[in-house]
mmCIF file with all atom_site columns, C-alpha atoms in Angstrom:
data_model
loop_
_atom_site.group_PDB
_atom_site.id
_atom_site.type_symbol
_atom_site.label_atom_id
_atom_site.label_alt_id
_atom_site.label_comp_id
_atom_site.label_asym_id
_atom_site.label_entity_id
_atom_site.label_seq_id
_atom_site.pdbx_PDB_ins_code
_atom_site.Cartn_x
_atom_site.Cartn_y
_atom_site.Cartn_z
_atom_site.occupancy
_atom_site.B_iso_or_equiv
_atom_site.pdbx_formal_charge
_atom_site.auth_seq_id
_atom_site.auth_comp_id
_atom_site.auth_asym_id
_atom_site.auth_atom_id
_atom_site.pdbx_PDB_model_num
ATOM 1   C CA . UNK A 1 1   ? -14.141 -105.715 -11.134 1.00 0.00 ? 1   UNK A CA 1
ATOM 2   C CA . UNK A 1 2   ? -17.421 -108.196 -10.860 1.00 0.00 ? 2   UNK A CA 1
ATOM 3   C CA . UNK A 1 3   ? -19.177 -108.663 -7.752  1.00 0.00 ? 3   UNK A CA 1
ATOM 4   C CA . UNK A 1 4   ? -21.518 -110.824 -7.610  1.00 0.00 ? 4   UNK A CA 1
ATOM 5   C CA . UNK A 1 5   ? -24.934 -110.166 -5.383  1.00 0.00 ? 5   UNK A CA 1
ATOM 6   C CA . UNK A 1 6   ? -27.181 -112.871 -3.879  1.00 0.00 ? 6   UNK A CA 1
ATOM 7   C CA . UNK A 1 7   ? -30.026 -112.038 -1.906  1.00 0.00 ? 7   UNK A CA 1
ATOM 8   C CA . UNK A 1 8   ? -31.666 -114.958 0.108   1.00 0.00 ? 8   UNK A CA 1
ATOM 9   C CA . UNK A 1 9   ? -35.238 -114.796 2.513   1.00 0.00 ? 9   UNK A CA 1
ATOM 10  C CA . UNK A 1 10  ? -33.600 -114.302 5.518   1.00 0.00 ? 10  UNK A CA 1
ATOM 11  C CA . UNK A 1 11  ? -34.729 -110.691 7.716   1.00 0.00 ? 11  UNK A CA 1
ATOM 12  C CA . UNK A 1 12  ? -31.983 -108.199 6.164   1.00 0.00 ? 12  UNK A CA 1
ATOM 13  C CA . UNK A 1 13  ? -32.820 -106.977 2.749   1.00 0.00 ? 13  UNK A CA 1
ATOM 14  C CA . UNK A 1 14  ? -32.184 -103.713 3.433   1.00 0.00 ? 14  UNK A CA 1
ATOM 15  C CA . UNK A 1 15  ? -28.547 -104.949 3.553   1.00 0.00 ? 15  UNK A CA 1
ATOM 16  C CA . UNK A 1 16  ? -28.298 -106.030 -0.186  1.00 0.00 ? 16  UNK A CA 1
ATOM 17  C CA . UNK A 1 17  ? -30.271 -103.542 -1.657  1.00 0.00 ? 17  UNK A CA 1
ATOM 18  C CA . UNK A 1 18  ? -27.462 -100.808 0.312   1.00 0.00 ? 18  UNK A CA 1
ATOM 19  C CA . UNK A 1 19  ? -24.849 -103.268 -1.053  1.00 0.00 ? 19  UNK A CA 1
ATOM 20  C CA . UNK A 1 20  ? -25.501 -102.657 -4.831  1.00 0.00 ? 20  UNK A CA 1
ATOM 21  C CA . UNK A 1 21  ? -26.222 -98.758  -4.246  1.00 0.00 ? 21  UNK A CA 1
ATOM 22  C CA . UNK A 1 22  ? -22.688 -98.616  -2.714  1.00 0.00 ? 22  UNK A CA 1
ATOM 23  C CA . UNK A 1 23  ? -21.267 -101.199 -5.649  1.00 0.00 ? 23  UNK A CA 1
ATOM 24  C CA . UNK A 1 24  ? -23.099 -98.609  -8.521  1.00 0.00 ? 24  UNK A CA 1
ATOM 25  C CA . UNK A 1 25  ? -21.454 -95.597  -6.819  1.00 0.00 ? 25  UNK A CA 1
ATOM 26  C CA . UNK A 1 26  ? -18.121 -97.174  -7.886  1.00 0.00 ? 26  UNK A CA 1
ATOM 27  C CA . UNK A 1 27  ? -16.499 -96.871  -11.314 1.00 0.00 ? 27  UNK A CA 1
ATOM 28  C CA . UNK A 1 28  ? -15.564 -100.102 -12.907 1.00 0.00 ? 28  UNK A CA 1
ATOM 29  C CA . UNK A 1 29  ? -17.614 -102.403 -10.976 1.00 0.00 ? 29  UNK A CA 1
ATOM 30  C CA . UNK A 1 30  ? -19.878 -104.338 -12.751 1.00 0.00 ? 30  UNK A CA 1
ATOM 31  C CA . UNK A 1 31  ? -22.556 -106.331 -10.371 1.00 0.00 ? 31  UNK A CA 1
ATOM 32  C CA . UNK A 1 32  ? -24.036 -109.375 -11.079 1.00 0.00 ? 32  UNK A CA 1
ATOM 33  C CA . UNK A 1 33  ? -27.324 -110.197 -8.963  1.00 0.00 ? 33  UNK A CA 1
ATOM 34  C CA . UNK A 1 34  ? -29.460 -113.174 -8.016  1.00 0.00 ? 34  UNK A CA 1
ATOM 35  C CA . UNK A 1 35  ? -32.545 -112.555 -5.764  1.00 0.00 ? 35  UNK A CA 1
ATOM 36  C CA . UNK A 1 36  ? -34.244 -115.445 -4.476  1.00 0.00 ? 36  UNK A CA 1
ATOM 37  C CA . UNK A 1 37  ? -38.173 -116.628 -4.460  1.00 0.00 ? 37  UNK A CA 1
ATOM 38  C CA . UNK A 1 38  ? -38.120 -115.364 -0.567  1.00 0.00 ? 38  UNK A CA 1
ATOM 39  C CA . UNK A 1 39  ? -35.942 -112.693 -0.346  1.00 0.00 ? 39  UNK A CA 1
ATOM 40  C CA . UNK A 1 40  ? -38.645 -111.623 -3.166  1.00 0.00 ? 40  UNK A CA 1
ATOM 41  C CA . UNK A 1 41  ? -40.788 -111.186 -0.518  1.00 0.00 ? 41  UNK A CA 1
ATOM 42  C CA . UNK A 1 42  ? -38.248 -110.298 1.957   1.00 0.00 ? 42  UNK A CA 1
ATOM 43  C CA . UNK A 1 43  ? -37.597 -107.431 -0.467  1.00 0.00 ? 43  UNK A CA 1
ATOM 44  C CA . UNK A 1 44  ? -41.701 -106.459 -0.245  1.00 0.00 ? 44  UNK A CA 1
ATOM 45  C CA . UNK A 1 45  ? -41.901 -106.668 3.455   1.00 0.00 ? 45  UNK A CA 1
ATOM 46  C CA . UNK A 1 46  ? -38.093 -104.801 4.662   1.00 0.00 ? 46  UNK A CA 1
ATOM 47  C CA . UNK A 1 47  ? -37.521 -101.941 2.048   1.00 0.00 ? 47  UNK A CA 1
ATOM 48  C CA . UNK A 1 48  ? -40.196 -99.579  2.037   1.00 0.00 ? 48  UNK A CA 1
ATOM 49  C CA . UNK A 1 49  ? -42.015 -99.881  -0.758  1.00 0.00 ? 49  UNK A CA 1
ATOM 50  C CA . UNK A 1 50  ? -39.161 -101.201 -3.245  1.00 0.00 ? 50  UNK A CA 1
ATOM 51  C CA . UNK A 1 51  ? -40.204 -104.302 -5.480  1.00 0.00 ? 51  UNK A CA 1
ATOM 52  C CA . UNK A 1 52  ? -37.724 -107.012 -6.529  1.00 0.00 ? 52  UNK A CA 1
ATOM 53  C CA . UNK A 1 53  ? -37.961 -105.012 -10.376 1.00 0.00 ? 53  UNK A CA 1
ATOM 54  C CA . UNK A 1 54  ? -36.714 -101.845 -8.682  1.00 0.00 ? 54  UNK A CA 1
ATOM 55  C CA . UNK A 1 55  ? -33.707 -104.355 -6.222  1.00 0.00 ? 55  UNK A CA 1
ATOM 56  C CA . UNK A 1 56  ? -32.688 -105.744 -10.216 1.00 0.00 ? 56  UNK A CA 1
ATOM 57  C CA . UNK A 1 57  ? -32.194 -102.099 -11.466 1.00 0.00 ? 57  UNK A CA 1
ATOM 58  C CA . UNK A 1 58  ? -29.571 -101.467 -9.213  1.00 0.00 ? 58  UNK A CA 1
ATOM 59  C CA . UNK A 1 59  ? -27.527 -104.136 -10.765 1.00 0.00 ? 59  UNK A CA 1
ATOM 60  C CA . UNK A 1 60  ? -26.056 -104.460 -14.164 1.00 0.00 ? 60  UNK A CA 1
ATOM 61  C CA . UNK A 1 61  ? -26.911 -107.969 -14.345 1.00 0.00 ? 61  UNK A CA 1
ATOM 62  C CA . UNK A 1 62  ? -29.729 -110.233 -12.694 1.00 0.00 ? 62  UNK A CA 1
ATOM 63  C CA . UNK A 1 63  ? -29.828 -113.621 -13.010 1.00 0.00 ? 63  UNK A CA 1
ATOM 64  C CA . UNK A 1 64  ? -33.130 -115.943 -11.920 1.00 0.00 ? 64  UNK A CA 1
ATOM 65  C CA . UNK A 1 65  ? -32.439 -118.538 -9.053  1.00 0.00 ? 65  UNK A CA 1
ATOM 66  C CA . UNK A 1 66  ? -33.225 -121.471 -11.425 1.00 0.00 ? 66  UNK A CA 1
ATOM 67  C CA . UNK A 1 67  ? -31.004 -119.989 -14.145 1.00 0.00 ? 67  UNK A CA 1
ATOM 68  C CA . UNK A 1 68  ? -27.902 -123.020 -12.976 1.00 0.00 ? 68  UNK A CA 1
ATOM 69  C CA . UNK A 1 69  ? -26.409 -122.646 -16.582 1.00 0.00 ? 69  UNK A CA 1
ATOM 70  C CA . UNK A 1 70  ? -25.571 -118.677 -15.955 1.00 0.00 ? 70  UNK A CA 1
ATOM 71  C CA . UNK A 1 71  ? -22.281 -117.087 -16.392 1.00 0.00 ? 71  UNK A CA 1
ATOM 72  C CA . UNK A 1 72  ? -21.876 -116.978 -13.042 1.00 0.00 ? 72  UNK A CA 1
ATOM 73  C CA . UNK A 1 73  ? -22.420 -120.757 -12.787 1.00 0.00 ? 73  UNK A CA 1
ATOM 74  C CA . UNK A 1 74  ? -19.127 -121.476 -14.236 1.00 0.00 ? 74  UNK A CA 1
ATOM 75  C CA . UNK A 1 75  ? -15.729 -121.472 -12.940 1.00 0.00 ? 75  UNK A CA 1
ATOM 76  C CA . UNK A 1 76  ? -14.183 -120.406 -16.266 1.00 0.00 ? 76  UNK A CA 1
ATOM 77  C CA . UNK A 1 77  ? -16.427 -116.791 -15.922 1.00 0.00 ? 77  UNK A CA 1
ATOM 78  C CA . UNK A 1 78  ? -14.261 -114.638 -14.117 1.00 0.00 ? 78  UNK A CA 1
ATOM 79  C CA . UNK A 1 79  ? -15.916 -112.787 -11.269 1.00 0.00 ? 79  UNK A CA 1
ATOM 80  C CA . UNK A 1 80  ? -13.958 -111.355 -8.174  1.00 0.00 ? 80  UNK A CA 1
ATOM 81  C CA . UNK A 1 81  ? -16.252 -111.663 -5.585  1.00 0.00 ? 81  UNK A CA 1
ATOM 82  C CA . UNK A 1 82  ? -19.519 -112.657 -4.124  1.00 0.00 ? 82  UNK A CA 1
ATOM 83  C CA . UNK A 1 83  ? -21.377 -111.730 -1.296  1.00 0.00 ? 83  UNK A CA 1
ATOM 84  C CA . UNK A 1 84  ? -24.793 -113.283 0.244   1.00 0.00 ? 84  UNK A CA 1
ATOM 85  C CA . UNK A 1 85  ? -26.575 -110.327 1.611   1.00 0.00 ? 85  UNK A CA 1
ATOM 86  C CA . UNK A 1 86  ? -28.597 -111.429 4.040   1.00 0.00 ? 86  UNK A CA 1
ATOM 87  C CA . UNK A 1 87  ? -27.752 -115.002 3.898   1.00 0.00 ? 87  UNK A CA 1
ATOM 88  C CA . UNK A 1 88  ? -30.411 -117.402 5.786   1.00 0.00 ? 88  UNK A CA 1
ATOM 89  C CA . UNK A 1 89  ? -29.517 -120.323 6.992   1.00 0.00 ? 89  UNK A CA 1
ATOM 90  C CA . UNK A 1 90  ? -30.969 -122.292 4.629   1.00 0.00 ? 90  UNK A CA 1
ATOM 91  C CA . UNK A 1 91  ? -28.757 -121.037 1.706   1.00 0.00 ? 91  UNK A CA 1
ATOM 92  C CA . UNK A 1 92  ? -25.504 -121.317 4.126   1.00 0.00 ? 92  UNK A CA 1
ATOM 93  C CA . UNK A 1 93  ? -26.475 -124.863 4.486   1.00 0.00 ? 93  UNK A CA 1
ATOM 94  C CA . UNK A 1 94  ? -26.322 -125.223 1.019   1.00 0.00 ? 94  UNK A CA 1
ATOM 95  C CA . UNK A 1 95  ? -23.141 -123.970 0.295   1.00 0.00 ? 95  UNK A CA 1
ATOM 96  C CA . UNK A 1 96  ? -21.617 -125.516 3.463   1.00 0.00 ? 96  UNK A CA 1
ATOM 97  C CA . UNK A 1 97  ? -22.481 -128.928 2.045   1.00 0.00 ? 97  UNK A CA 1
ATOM 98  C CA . UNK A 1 98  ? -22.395 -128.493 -1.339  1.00 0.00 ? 98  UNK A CA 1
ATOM 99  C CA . UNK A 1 99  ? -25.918 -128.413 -2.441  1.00 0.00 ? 99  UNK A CA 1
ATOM 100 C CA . UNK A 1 100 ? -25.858 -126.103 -5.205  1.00 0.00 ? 100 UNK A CA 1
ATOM 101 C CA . UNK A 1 101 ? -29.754 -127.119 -6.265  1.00 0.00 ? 101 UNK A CA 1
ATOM 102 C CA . UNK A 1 102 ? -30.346 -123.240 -7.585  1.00 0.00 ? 102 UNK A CA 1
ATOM 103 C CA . UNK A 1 103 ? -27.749 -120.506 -8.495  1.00 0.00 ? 103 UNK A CA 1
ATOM 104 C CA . UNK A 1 104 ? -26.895 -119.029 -5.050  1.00 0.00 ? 104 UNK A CA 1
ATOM 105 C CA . UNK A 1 105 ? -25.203 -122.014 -3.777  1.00 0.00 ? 105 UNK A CA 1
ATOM 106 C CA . UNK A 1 106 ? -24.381 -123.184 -7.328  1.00 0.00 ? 106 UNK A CA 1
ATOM 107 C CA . UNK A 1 107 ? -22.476 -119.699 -8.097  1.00 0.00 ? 107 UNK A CA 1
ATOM 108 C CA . UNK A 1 108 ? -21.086 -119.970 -4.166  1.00 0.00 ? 108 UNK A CA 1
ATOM 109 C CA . UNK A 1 109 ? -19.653 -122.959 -4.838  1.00 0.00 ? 109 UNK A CA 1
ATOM 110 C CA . UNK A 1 110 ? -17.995 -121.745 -8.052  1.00 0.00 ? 110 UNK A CA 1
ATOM 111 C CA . UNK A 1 111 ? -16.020 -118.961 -6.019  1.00 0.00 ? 111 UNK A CA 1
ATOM 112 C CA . UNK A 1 112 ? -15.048 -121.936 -3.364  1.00 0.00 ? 112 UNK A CA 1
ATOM 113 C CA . UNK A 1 113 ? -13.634 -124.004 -5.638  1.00 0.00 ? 113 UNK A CA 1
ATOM 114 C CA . UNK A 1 114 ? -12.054 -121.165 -7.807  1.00 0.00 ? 114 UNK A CA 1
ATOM 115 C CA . UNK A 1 115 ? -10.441 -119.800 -4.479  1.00 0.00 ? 115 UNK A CA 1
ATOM 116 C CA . UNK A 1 116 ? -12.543 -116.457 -4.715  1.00 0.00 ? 116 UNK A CA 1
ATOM 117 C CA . UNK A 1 117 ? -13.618 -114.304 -1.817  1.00 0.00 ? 117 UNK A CA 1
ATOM 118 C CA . UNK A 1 118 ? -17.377 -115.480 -1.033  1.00 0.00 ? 118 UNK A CA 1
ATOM 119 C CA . UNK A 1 119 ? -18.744 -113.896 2.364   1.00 0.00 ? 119 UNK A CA 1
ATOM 120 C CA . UNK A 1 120 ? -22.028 -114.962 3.943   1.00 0.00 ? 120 UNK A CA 1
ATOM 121 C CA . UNK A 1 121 ? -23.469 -112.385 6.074   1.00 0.00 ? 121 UNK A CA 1
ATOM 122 C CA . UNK A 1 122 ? -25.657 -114.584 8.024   1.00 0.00 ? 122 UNK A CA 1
ATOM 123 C CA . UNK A 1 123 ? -28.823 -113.752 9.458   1.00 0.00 ? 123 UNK A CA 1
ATOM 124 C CA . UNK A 1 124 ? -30.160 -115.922 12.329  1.00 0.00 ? 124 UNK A CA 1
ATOM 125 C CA . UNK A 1 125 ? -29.814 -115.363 16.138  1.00 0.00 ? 125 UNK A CA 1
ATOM 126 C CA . UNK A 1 126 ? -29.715 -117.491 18.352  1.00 0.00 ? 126 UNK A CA 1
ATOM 127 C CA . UNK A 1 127 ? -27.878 -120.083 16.698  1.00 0.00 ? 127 UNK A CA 1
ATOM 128 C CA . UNK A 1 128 ? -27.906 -123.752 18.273  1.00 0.00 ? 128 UNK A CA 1
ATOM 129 C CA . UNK A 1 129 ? -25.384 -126.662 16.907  1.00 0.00 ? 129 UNK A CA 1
ATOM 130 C CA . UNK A 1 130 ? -26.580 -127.250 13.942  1.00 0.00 ? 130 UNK A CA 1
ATOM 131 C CA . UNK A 1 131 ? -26.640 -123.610 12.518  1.00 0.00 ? 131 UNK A CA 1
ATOM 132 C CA . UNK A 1 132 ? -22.705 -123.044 14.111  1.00 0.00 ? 132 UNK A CA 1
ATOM 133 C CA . UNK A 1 133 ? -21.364 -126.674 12.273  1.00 0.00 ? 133 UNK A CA 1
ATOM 134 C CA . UNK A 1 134 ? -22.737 -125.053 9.023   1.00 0.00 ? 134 UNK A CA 1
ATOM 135 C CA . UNK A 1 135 ? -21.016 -122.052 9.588   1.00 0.00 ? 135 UNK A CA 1
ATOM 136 C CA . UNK A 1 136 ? -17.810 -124.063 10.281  1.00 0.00 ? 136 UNK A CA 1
ATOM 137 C CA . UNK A 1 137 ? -18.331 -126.204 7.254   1.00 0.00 ? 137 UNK A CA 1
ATOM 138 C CA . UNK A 1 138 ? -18.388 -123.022 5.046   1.00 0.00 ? 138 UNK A CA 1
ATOM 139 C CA . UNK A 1 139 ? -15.560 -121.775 6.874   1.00 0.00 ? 139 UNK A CA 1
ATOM 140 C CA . UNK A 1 140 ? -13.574 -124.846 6.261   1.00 0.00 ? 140 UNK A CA 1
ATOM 141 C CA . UNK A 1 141 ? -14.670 -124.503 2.430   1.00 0.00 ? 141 UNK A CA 1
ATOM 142 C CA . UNK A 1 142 ? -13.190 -121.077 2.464   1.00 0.00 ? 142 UNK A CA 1
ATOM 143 C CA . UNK A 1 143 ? -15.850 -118.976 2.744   1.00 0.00 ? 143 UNK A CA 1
ATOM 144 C CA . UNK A 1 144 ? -15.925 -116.023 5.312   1.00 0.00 ? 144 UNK A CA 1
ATOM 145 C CA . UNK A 1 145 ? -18.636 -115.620 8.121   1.00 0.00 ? 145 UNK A CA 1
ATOM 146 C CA . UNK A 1 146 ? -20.062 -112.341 8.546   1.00 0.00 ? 146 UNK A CA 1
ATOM 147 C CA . UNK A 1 147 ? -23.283 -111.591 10.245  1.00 0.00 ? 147 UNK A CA 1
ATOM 148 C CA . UNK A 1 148 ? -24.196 -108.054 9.929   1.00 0.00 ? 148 UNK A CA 1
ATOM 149 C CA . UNK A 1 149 ? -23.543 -107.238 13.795  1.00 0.00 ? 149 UNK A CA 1
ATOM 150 C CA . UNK A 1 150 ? -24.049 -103.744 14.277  1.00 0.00 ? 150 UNK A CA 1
ATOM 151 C CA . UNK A 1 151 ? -20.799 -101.473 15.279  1.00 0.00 ? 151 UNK A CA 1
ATOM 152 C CA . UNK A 1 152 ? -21.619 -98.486  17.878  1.00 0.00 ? 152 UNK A CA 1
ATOM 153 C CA . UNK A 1 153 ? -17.933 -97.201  18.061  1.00 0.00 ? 153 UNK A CA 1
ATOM 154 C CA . UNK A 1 154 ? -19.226 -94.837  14.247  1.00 0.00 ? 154 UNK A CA 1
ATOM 155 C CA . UNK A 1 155 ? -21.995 -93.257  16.909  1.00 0.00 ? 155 UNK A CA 1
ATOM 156 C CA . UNK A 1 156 ? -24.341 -94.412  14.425  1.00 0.00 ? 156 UNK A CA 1
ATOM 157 C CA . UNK A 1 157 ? -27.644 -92.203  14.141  1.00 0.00 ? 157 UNK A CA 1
ATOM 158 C CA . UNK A 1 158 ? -30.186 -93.985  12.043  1.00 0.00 ? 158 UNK A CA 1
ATOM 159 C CA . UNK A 1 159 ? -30.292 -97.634  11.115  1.00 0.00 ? 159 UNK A CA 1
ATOM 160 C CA . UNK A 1 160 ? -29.149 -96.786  7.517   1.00 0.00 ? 160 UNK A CA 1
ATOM 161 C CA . UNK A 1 161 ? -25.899 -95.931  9.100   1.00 0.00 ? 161 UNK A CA 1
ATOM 162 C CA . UNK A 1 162 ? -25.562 -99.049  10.597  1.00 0.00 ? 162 UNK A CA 1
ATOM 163 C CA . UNK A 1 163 ? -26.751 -100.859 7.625   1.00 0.00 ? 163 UNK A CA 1
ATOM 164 C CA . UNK A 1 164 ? -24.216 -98.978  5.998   1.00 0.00 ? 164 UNK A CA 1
ATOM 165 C CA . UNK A 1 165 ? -21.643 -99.442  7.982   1.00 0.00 ? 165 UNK A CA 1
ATOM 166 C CA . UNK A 1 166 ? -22.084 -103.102 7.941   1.00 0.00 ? 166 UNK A CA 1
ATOM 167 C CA . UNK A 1 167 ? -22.295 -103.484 4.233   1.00 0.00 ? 167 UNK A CA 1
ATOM 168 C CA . UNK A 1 168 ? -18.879 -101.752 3.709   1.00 0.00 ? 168 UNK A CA 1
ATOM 169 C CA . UNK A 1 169 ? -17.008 -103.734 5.996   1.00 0.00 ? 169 UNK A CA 1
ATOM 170 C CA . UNK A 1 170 ? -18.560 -106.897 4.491   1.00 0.00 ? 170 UNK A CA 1
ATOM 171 C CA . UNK A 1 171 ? -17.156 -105.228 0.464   1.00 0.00 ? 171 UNK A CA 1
ATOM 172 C CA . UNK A 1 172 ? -13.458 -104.668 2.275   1.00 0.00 ? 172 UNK A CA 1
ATOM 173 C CA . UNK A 1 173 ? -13.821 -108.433 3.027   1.00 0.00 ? 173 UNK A CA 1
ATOM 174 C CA . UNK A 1 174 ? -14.438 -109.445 -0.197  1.00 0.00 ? 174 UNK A CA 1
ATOM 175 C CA . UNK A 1 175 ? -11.684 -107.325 -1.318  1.00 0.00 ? 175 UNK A CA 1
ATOM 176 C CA . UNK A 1 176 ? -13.309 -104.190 -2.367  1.00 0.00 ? 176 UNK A CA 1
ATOM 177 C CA . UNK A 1 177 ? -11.360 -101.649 -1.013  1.00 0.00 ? 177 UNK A CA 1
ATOM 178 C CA . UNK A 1 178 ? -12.833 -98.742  -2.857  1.00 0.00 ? 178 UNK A CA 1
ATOM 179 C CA . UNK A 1 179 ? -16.366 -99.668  -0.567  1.00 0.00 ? 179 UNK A CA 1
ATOM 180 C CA . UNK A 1 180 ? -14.527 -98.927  2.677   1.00 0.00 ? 180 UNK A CA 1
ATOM 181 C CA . UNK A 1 181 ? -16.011 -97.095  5.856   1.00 0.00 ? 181 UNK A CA 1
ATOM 182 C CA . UNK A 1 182 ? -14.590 -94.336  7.208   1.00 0.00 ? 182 UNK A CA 1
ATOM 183 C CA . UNK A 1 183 ? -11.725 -95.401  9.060   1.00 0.00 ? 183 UNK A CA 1
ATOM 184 C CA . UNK A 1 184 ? -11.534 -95.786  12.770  1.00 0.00 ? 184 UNK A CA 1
ATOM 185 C CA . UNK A 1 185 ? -9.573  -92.327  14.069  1.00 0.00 ? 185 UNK A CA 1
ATOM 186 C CA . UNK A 1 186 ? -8.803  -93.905  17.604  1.00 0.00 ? 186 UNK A CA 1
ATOM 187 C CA . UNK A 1 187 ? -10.663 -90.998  19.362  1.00 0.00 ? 187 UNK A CA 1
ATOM 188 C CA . UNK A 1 188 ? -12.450 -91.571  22.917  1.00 0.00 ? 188 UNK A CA 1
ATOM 189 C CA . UNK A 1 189 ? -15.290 -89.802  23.749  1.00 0.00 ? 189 UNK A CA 1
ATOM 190 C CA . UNK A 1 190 ? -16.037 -86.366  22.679  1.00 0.00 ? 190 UNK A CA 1
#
């Protein structure tokens, strides 16, 4: 299976970097990753010390934002998945109107018009008209809308665990099952 990665500027890079640790722990997934020039610094200011260099080691391929001639560029590379994680708003605009000026939205655009999974978890609250057409225009393209929105029914205990949470539902969306949380057990309470 290849998955590919994009990491964009908005507030949530804890969310990609979690994304590739839980895509490595998984045999026969190769990941394919594109950081861009501000989730670069997204990456410097979120994850606790962790540089872009250390973000590209967890994947098995990184590709630079200008790079629009990449593998993952093309519609006749076969990849069976990307996720945006965080997506800003910026980037969603993008790919909503089909502005594929660098690789994210190039690469997005790809899996649109191949018919692959692509899921945008977005990162921007509160949304007004403008940000909520977008999302409709990506929706329309056939993308998926997920903002990491925290779950509380896991009685999570530290934010990793909601990170974590998050991230996994947003693989079994994209179609990698192997990622999945542990399922809900319908229990109430203690």
């Amino acid at each position: 299976m290849r998955v590919v990665v994009a990491m964009t500027g908005a507030s949530g890079a804890p969310y990609g970097v979690r994304m590739l640790r839980v895509l490595r722990e998984l045999p026969d997934v190769e990941t394919h990753l594109v950081i861009s020039r501000s989730a670069a610094l997204t990456i410097a200011q979120e994850c606790g010390g962790l540089t872009p260099a250390d973000v590209a080691d967890l994947a098995d391929v990184t590709h630079r934002p200008s790079a629009v001639g990449a593998t993952i560029a093309s519609g006749s590379y076969p990849v069976d998945a990307m996720l945006v994680a965080p997506c800003s708003i910026k980037t969603l605009s993008a790919i909503a109107h089909c502005h594929a000026d660098d690789l994210i939205p190039r690469a997005a655009d790809v899996c649109l018009k191949e018919g692959r999974p692509l899921v945008l978890m977005v990162r921007e609250t509160p949304l007004h008209l403008g940000h909520l057409r977008a999302m409709t225009a990506a929706t329309e393209a056939g993308a998926v809308i997920m903002p990491p929105v925290p779950a509380f029914y896991t009685l999570p205990a530290t934010v990793d665990d909601l990170v974590d949470h998050s991230v996994r539902r947003a693989l079994v969306r994209a179609g990698v099952a192997a990622a999945a949380p542990r399922p809900w057990d319908g229990r109430v309470g203690g």
